[in-house]
Amino acid sequence: MRTVKLAVVAALCLAVSACSKDGGSSAEAPADAPASAPKVTDAAKAAALAALPAPYNTGDLSNGQSKFAFCRSCHTITEGGPDMTGPNLYGVFGRKAGSKPGYAYSEAVKAAGFTWDAEHLDKWLSSPREFLPGTKMTFAGIHDAKDRIDLIAYLKVETGYKPAP
Ligand code: HEC
C-alpha cells in the first residue's frame, strides 16, 4: 500500500512539473509555429470576412472557430471532406437544404424547401429542433446571438461562400 501511495505522489509531481511554464513553452514553440502551409492565408480570410454582408463582416473568426468545436464531432467543413453523423458542410451556403448527394437526411430536412443562407442558418443554430421539427441533428442550439454571428462568419470564410455579384 505504501509503495502505491508513493507511486501516485511521484506521478503527480511529474505531471505538475511537465505543466510548468518554463519547461513547456520553449519546447512547444517550434511545434506550432511552422504548421503545414495553410491553403488560404490569414490575410485572404480577413479580406473574405470584410467582404461579408453586415453583421457578418464584424464577426470574430477566432470565436467562430472555437464555437465550431460544438459541430466538429459531427461535421467536416473542408472541400471534399467526409460525411460523418452529419453531412460535410463545404459549400453549404447557397445549397438547398438536405441536398448533398450521398448523405441520408431526415424527411424534415429533405422537405424543408429552402436554400441555406445566413438567416436560415441563424435560426437553425439557435435551435435545430424548434426550427425544423423532426430533424435528426441532435444539437441543443447556440443561444448567444453574437456567438451565432461569429460562427456563421467563420463558416462563410471556411466553406467557400461567394458573395452574390
Ligand atoms: C450530434 C451531431 C451533430 C452536431 C453536434 C451538429 N450537427 Fe449539424 N447535422 C447533424 C445531422 C445528423 C444533420 C442532418 C439532419 C437531418 O437530416 O435531419 C445535420 C445537418 C446540418 C445542416 C444542414 C446541412 C444540409 O446539407 O442541409 C447544417 C447547416 C448543420 N448541420 C450545421 C451544424 C453546425 C454549424 C453545428 C455546430 C453548431 C452542427 N451542425 C452540430 C448532426 C450534428
PDB file of C-alpha atoms and ligand atoms in Angstrom:
ATOM      1  CA  MET A   1       0.000   0.000   0.000  1.00  0.00           C
ATOM      2  CA  ARG A   2       2.748   2.392   0.979  1.00  0.00           C
ATOM      3  CA  THR A   3       4.537   1.883  -2.317  1.00  0.00           C
ATOM      4  CA  VAL A   4       1.338   2.523  -4.250  1.00  0.00           C
ATOM      5  CA  LYS A   5       0.857   5.820  -2.429  1.00  0.00           C
ATOM      6  CA  LEU A   6       4.425   6.813  -3.159  1.00  0.00           C
ATOM      7  CA  ALA A   7       3.972   5.989  -6.813  1.00  0.00           C
ATOM      8  CA  VAL A   8       0.886   8.185  -7.006  1.00  0.00           C
ATOM      9  CA  VAL A   9       2.714  11.071  -5.376  1.00  0.00           C
ATOM     10  CA  ALA A  10       5.610  10.634  -7.767  1.00  0.00           C
ATOM     11  CA  ALA A  11       3.260  10.596 -10.758  1.00  0.00           C
ATOM     12  CA  LEU A  12       1.580  13.792  -9.567  1.00  0.00           C
ATOM     13  CA  CYS A  13       4.933  15.514  -9.191  1.00  0.00           C
ATOM     14  CA  LEU A  14       5.866  14.518 -12.706  1.00  0.00           C
ATOM     15  CA  ALA A  15       2.566  15.792 -14.073  1.00  0.00           C
ATOM     16  CA  VAL A  16       2.951  19.114 -12.296  1.00  0.00           C
ATOM     17  CA  SER A  17       6.499  19.670 -13.473  1.00  0.00           C
ATOM     18  CA  ALA A  18       5.506  18.779 -17.036  1.00  0.00           C
ATOM     19  CA  CYS A  19       2.957  21.594 -16.916  1.00  0.00           C
ATOM     20  CA  SER A  20       5.369  24.181 -15.551  1.00  0.00           C
ATOM     21  CA  LYS A  21       5.646  27.135 -17.892  1.00  0.00           C
ATOM     22  CA  ASP A  22       9.426  27.229 -18.303  1.00  0.00           C
ATOM     23  CA  GLY A  23       9.878  23.689 -19.462  1.00  0.00           C
ATOM     24  CA  GLY A  24       6.799  23.654 -21.675  1.00  0.00           C
ATOM     25  CA  SER A  25       6.744  26.852 -23.663  1.00  0.00           C
ATOM     26  CA  SER A  26      10.225  26.848 -25.119  1.00  0.00           C
ATOM     27  CA  ALA A  27       9.896  23.205 -26.089  1.00  0.00           C
ATOM     28  CA  GLU A  28       6.499  23.689 -27.730  1.00  0.00           C
ATOM     29  CA  ALA A  29       7.082  26.926 -29.600  1.00  0.00           C
ATOM     30  CA  PRO A  30       8.650  25.408 -32.714  1.00  0.00           C
ATOM     31  CA  ALA A  31       5.900  22.782 -32.925  1.00  0.00           C
ATOM     32  CA  ASP A  32       3.031  25.174 -33.652  1.00  0.00           C
ATOM     33  CA  ALA A  33       4.988  27.895 -35.462  1.00  0.00           C
ATOM     34  CA  PRO A  34       5.652  26.493 -38.943  1.00  0.00           C
ATOM     35  CA  ALA A  35       2.411  24.481 -39.248  1.00  0.00           C
ATOM     36  CA  SER A  36       1.890  22.988 -42.699  1.00  0.00           C
ATOM     37  CA  ALA A  37       1.321  25.861 -45.122  1.00  0.00           C
ATOM     38  CA  PRO A  38      -2.395  26.774 -44.995  1.00  0.00           C
ATOM     39  CA  LYS A  39      -4.228  26.763 -48.325  1.00  0.00           C
ATOM     40  CA  VAL A  40      -5.918  30.060 -47.529  1.00  0.00           C
ATOM     41  CA  THR A  41      -3.776  32.677 -45.807  1.00  0.00           C
ATOM     42  CA  ASP A  42      -4.973  34.682 -42.824  1.00  0.00           C
ATOM     43  CA  ALA A  43      -4.857  37.814 -44.966  1.00  0.00           C
ATOM     44  CA  ALA A  44      -7.175  36.196 -47.517  1.00  0.00           C
ATOM     45  CA  LYS A  45      -9.516  35.172 -44.699  1.00  0.00           C
ATOM     46  CA  ALA A  46      -9.550  38.711 -43.305  1.00  0.00           C
ATOM     47  CA  ALA A  47     -10.407  40.022 -46.772  1.00  0.00           C
ATOM     48  CA  ALA A  48     -13.170  37.435 -47.175  1.00  0.00           C
ATOM     49  CA  LEU A  49     -14.534  38.438 -43.759  1.00  0.00           C
ATOM     50  CA  ALA A  50     -14.531  42.139 -44.622  1.00  0.00           C
ATOM     51  CA  ALA A  51     -16.476  41.383 -47.821  1.00  0.00           C
ATOM     52  CA  LEU A  52     -19.338  39.627 -45.980  1.00  0.00           C
ATOM     53  CA  PRO A  53     -22.669  41.398 -45.652  1.00  0.00           C
ATOM     54  CA  ALA A  54     -23.300  43.032 -42.266  1.00  0.00           C
ATOM     55  CA  PRO A  55     -23.336  41.993 -39.473  1.00  0.00           C
ATOM     56  CA  TYR A  56     -21.106  39.088 -40.506  1.00  0.00           C
ATOM     57  CA  ASN A  57     -18.297  41.386 -41.627  1.00  0.00           C
ATOM     58  CA  THR A  58     -17.841  42.230 -37.938  1.00  0.00           C
ATOM     59  CA  GLY A  59     -17.643  38.543 -36.978  1.00  0.00           C
ATOM     60  CA  ASP A  60     -14.858  37.330 -34.744  1.00  0.00           C
ATOM     61  CA  LEU A  61     -13.319  34.426 -36.646  1.00  0.00           C
ATOM     62  CA  SER A  62     -11.405  33.057 -33.697  1.00  0.00           C
ATOM     63  CA  ASN A  63     -14.560  32.938 -31.573  1.00  0.00           C
ATOM     64  CA  GLY A  64     -16.358  31.376 -34.557  1.00  0.00           C
ATOM     65  CA  GLN A  65     -13.672  28.757 -34.792  1.00  0.00           C
ATOM     66  CA  SER A  66     -13.954  27.960 -31.119  1.00  0.00           C
ATOM     67  CA  LYS A  67     -17.763  27.674 -31.405  1.00  0.00           C
ATOM     68  CA  PHE A  68     -17.260  25.247 -34.288  1.00  0.00           C
ATOM     69  CA  ALA A  69     -15.965  22.886 -31.608  1.00  0.00           C
ATOM     70  CA  PHE A  70     -19.672  22.189 -30.974  1.00  0.00           C
ATOM     71  CA  CYS A  71     -20.055  20.945 -34.533  1.00  0.00           C
ATOM     72  CA  ARG A  72     -16.856  19.145 -35.374  1.00  0.00           C
ATOM     73  CA  SER A  73     -17.781  15.853 -33.753  1.00  0.00           C
ATOM     74  CA  CYS A  74     -20.467  15.531 -36.441  1.00  0.00           C
ATOM     75  CA  HIS A  75     -19.388  17.744 -39.374  1.00  0.00           C
ATOM     76  CA  THR A  76     -16.355  18.360 -41.557  1.00  0.00           C
ATOM     77  CA  ILE A  77     -16.086  21.690 -43.402  1.00  0.00           C
ATOM     78  CA  THR A  78     -13.187  21.077 -45.772  1.00  0.00           C
ATOM     79  CA  GLU A  79     -13.731  20.733 -49.512  1.00  0.00           C
ATOM     80  CA  GLY A  80     -14.421  17.074 -50.272  1.00  0.00           C
ATOM     81  CA  GLY A  81     -14.407  16.213 -46.544  1.00  0.00           C
ATOM     82  CA  PRO A  82     -16.306  13.124 -45.423  1.00  0.00           C
ATOM     83  CA  ASP A  83     -19.849  12.994 -44.139  1.00  0.00           C
ATOM     84  CA  MET A  84     -19.919  11.889 -40.514  1.00  0.00           C
ATOM     85  CA  THR A  85     -23.012  11.846 -38.306  1.00  0.00           C
ATOM     86  CA  GLY A  86     -23.927  14.999 -40.209  1.00  0.00           C
ATOM     87  CA  PRO A  87     -23.127  15.961 -43.809  1.00  0.00           C
ATOM     88  CA  ASN A  88     -19.945  17.714 -44.930  1.00  0.00           C
ATOM     89  CA  LEU A  89     -20.657  21.455 -44.865  1.00  0.00           C
ATOM     90  CA  TYR A  90     -18.308  22.721 -47.582  1.00  0.00           C
ATOM     91  CA  GLY A  91     -20.384  24.829 -49.977  1.00  0.00           C
ATOM     92  CA  VAL A  92     -23.425  24.804 -47.682  1.00  0.00           C
ATOM     93  CA  PHE A  93     -24.256  28.478 -48.351  1.00  0.00           C
ATOM     94  CA  GLY A  94     -26.374  28.564 -51.482  1.00  0.00           C
ATOM     95  CA  ARG A  95     -27.067  24.821 -51.258  1.00  0.00           C
ATOM     96  CA  LYS A  96     -30.645  23.612 -50.990  1.00  0.00           C
ATOM     97  CA  ALA A  97     -31.288  22.157 -47.541  1.00  0.00           C
ATOM     98  CA  GLY A  98     -30.983  18.385 -47.492  1.00  0.00           C
ATOM     99  CA  SER A  99     -29.423  18.109 -50.932  1.00  0.00           C
ATOM    100  CA  LYS A 100     -25.839  16.953 -50.506  1.00  0.00           C
ATOM    101  CA  PRO A 101     -25.506  13.821 -52.660  1.00  0.00           C
ATOM    102  CA  GLY A 102     -24.769  10.634 -50.758  1.00  0.00           C
ATOM    103  CA  TYR A 103     -25.979  11.795 -47.338  1.00  0.00           C
ATOM    104  CA  ALA A 104     -29.142  10.280 -45.813  1.00  0.00           C
ATOM    105  CA  TYR A 105     -31.114  13.247 -44.466  1.00  0.00           C
ATOM    106  CA  SER A 106     -34.272  13.118 -42.377  1.00  0.00           C
ATOM    107  CA  GLU A 107     -37.572  13.738 -44.168  1.00  0.00           C
ATOM    108  CA  ALA A 108     -37.833  17.039 -42.278  1.00  0.00           C
ATOM    109  CA  VAL A 109     -34.648  18.445 -43.789  1.00  0.00           C
ATOM    110  CA  LYS A 110     -35.270  16.931 -47.233  1.00  0.00           C
ATOM    111  CA  ALA A 111     -38.677  18.603 -47.342  1.00  0.00           C
ATOM    112  CA  ALA A 112     -37.503  21.941 -45.903  1.00  0.00           C
ATOM    113  CA  GLY A 113     -37.521  23.571 -49.324  1.00  0.00           C
ATOM    114  CA  PHE A 114     -35.194  26.496 -48.650  1.00  0.00           C
ATOM    115  CA  THR A 115     -31.631  27.285 -49.606  1.00  0.00           C
ATOM    116  CA  TRP A 116     -29.102  27.770 -46.829  1.00  0.00           C
ATOM    117  CA  ASP A 117     -28.157  31.380 -46.193  1.00  0.00           C
ATOM    118  CA  ALA A 118     -27.077  33.236 -43.068  1.00  0.00           C
ATOM    119  CA  GLU A 119     -30.659  33.972 -41.990  1.00  0.00           C
ATOM    120  CA  HIS A 120     -31.775  30.334 -42.141  1.00  0.00           C
ATOM    121  CA  LEU A 121     -28.575  29.155 -40.519  1.00  0.00           C
ATOM    122  CA  ASP A 122     -29.044  31.633 -37.678  1.00  0.00           C
ATOM    123  CA  LYS A 123     -32.491  30.204 -36.873  1.00  0.00           C
ATOM    124  CA  TRP A 124     -31.278  26.617 -37.317  1.00  0.00           C
ATOM    125  CA  LEU A 125     -28.343  27.117 -34.996  1.00  0.00           C
ATOM    126  CA  SER A 126     -30.379  28.760 -32.272  1.00  0.00           C
ATOM    127  CA  SER A 127     -32.493  25.590 -32.027  1.00  0.00           C
ATOM    128  CA  PRO A 128     -32.449  22.999 -34.816  1.00  0.00           C
ATOM    129  CA  ARG A 129     -35.382  21.034 -33.438  1.00  0.00           C
ATOM    130  CA  GLU A 130     -37.629  24.058 -32.980  1.00  0.00           C
ATOM    131  CA  PHE A 131     -36.758  25.376 -36.410  1.00  0.00           C
ATOM    132  CA  LEU A 132     -37.219  22.041 -38.209  1.00  0.00           C
ATOM    133  CA  PRO A 133     -39.132  19.593 -36.025  1.00  0.00           C
ATOM    134  CA  GLY A 134     -38.190  16.036 -36.962  1.00  0.00           C
ATOM    135  CA  THR A 135     -34.562  16.765 -37.789  1.00  0.00           C
ATOM    136  CA  LYS A 136     -32.072  14.170 -36.683  1.00  0.00           C
ATOM    137  CA  MET A 137     -29.468  16.774 -35.787  1.00  0.00           C
ATOM    138  CA  THR A 138     -29.366  16.317 -32.034  1.00  0.00           C
ATOM    139  CA  PHE A 139     -27.876  19.625 -31.030  1.00  0.00           C
ATOM    140  CA  ALA A 140     -29.399  21.862 -28.378  1.00  0.00           C
ATOM    141  CA  GLY A 141     -28.526  25.142 -30.058  1.00  0.00           C
ATOM    142  CA  ILE A 142     -26.341  28.194 -29.529  1.00  0.00           C
ATOM    143  CA  HIS A 143     -28.285  30.764 -27.559  1.00  0.00           C
ATOM    144  CA  ASP A 144     -25.946  33.743 -27.774  1.00  0.00           C
ATOM    145  CA  ALA A 145     -26.715  35.763 -30.920  1.00  0.00           C
ATOM    146  CA  LYS A 146     -23.183  37.121 -31.184  1.00  0.00           C
ATOM    147  CA  ASP A 147     -21.740  33.598 -30.982  1.00  0.00           C
ATOM    148  CA  ARG A 148     -24.012  32.615 -33.894  1.00  0.00           C
ATOM    149  CA  ILE A 149     -22.822  35.620 -35.925  1.00  0.00           C
ATOM    150  CA  ASP A 150     -19.186  34.703 -35.259  1.00  0.00           C
ATOM    151  CA  LEU A 151     -19.773  31.044 -36.123  1.00  0.00           C
ATOM    152  CA  ILE A 152     -21.664  31.895 -39.326  1.00  0.00           C
ATOM    153  CA  ALA A 153     -18.909  34.326 -40.364  1.00  0.00           C
ATOM    154  CA  TYR A 154     -16.354  31.587 -39.699  1.00  0.00           C
ATOM    155  CA  LEU A 155     -18.365  29.063 -41.726  1.00  0.00           C
ATOM    156  CA  LYS A 156     -18.727  31.512 -44.617  1.00  0.00           C
ATOM    157  CA  VAL A 157     -14.991  32.120 -44.713  1.00  0.00           C
ATOM    158  CA  GLU A 158     -14.143  28.411 -44.398  1.00  0.00           C
ATOM    159  CA  THR A 159     -16.722  26.725 -46.637  1.00  0.00           C
ATOM    160  CA  GLY A 160     -16.202  28.514 -49.931  1.00  0.00           C
ATOM    161  CA  TYR A 161     -19.085  31.035 -49.666  1.00  0.00           C
ATOM    162  CA  LYS A 162     -19.102  33.502 -52.573  1.00  0.00           C
ATOM    163  CA  PRO A 163     -21.000  36.776 -52.131  1.00  0.00           C
ATOM    164  CA  ALA A 164     -23.653  37.364 -54.768  1.00  0.00           C
ATOM    165  CA  PRO A 165     -22.186  39.531 -57.550  1.00  0.00           C
TER     166      PRO A 165
HETATM  167  C1  HEC B   1     -24.579  15.313 -32.758  1.00  0.00           C
HETATM  168  C2  HEC B   1     -24.212  15.559 -34.137  1.00  0.00           C
HETATM  169  C3  HEC B   1     -24.330  16.969 -34.686  1.00  0.00           C
HETATM  170  C4  HEC B   1     -23.839  18.141 -34.158  1.00  0.00           C
HETATM  171  C5  HEC B   1     -23.123  18.351 -32.838  1.00  0.00           C
HETATM  172  C6  HEC B   1     -24.134  19.165 -35.132  1.00  0.00           C
HETATM  173  N1  HEC B   1     -24.785  18.624 -36.194  1.00  0.00           N
HETATM  174 FE1  HEC B   1     -25.391  19.619 -37.866  1.00  0.00          FE
HETATM  175  N2  HEC B   1     -26.288  17.940 -38.555  1.00  0.00           N
HETATM  176  C7  HEC B   1     -26.263  16.709 -37.922  1.00  0.00           C
HETATM  177  C8  HEC B   1     -27.134  15.795 -38.613  1.00  0.00           C
HETATM  178  C9  HEC B   1     -27.409  14.348 -38.225  1.00  0.00           C
HETATM  179  C10 HEC B   1     -27.672  16.526 -39.715  1.00  0.00           C
HETATM  180  C11 HEC B   1     -28.707  16.037 -40.716  1.00  0.00           C
HETATM  181  C12 HEC B   1     -30.046  16.490 -40.160  1.00  0.00           C
HETATM  182  C13 HEC B   1     -31.256  15.848 -40.782  1.00  0.00           C
HETATM  183  O1  HEC B   1     -31.164  15.243 -41.852  1.00  0.00           O
HETATM  184  O2  HEC B   1     -32.319  15.963 -40.147  1.00  0.00           O
HETATM  185  C14 HEC B   1     -27.115  17.857 -39.635  1.00  0.00           C
HETATM  186  C15 HEC B   1     -27.387  18.881 -40.549  1.00  0.00           C
HETATM  187  C16 HEC B   1     -26.809  20.124 -40.524  1.00  0.00           C
HETATM  188  C17 HEC B   1     -27.015  21.146 -41.538  1.00  0.00           C
HETATM  189  C18 HEC B   1     -27.870  21.019 -42.790  1.00  0.00           C
HETATM  190  C19 HEC B   1     -26.966  20.590 -43.924  1.00  0.00           C
HETATM  191  C20 HEC B   1     -27.650  20.390 -45.260  1.00  0.00           C
HETATM  192  O3  HEC B   1     -26.948  19.917 -46.179  1.00  0.00           O
HETATM  193  O4  HEC B   1     -28.845  20.689 -45.426  1.00  0.00           O
HETATM  194  C21 HEC B   1     -26.270  22.216 -41.159  1.00  0.00           C
HETATM  195  C22 HEC B   1     -26.137  23.533 -41.900  1.00  0.00           C
HETATM  196  C23 HEC B   1     -25.633  21.882 -39.907  1.00  0.00           C
HETATM  197  N3  HEC B   1     -25.985  20.602 -39.558  1.00  0.00           N
HETATM  198  C24 HEC B   1     -24.786  22.712 -39.212  1.00  0.00           C
HETATM  199  C25 HEC B   1     -24.268  22.419 -37.942  1.00  0.00           C
HETATM  200  C26 HEC B   1     -23.459  23.342 -37.182  1.00  0.00           C
HETATM  201  C27 HEC B   1     -22.975  24.696 -37.662  1.00  0.00           C
HETATM  202  C28 HEC B   1     -23.217  22.736 -35.982  1.00  0.00           C
HETATM  203  C29 HEC B   1     -22.479  23.293 -34.779  1.00  0.00           C
HETATM  204  C30 HEC B   1     -23.056  24.431 -34.141  1.00  0.00           C
HETATM  205  C31 HEC B   1     -23.828  21.422 -36.022  1.00  0.00           C
HETATM  206  N4  HEC B   1     -24.457  21.276 -37.223  1.00  0.00           N
HETATM  207  C32 HEC B   1     -23.767  20.486 -34.983  1.00  0.00           C
HETATM  208  C33 HEC B   1     -25.557  16.379 -36.793  1.00  0.00           C
HETATM  209  C34 HEC B   1     -24.928  17.288 -35.956  1.00  0.00           C
END
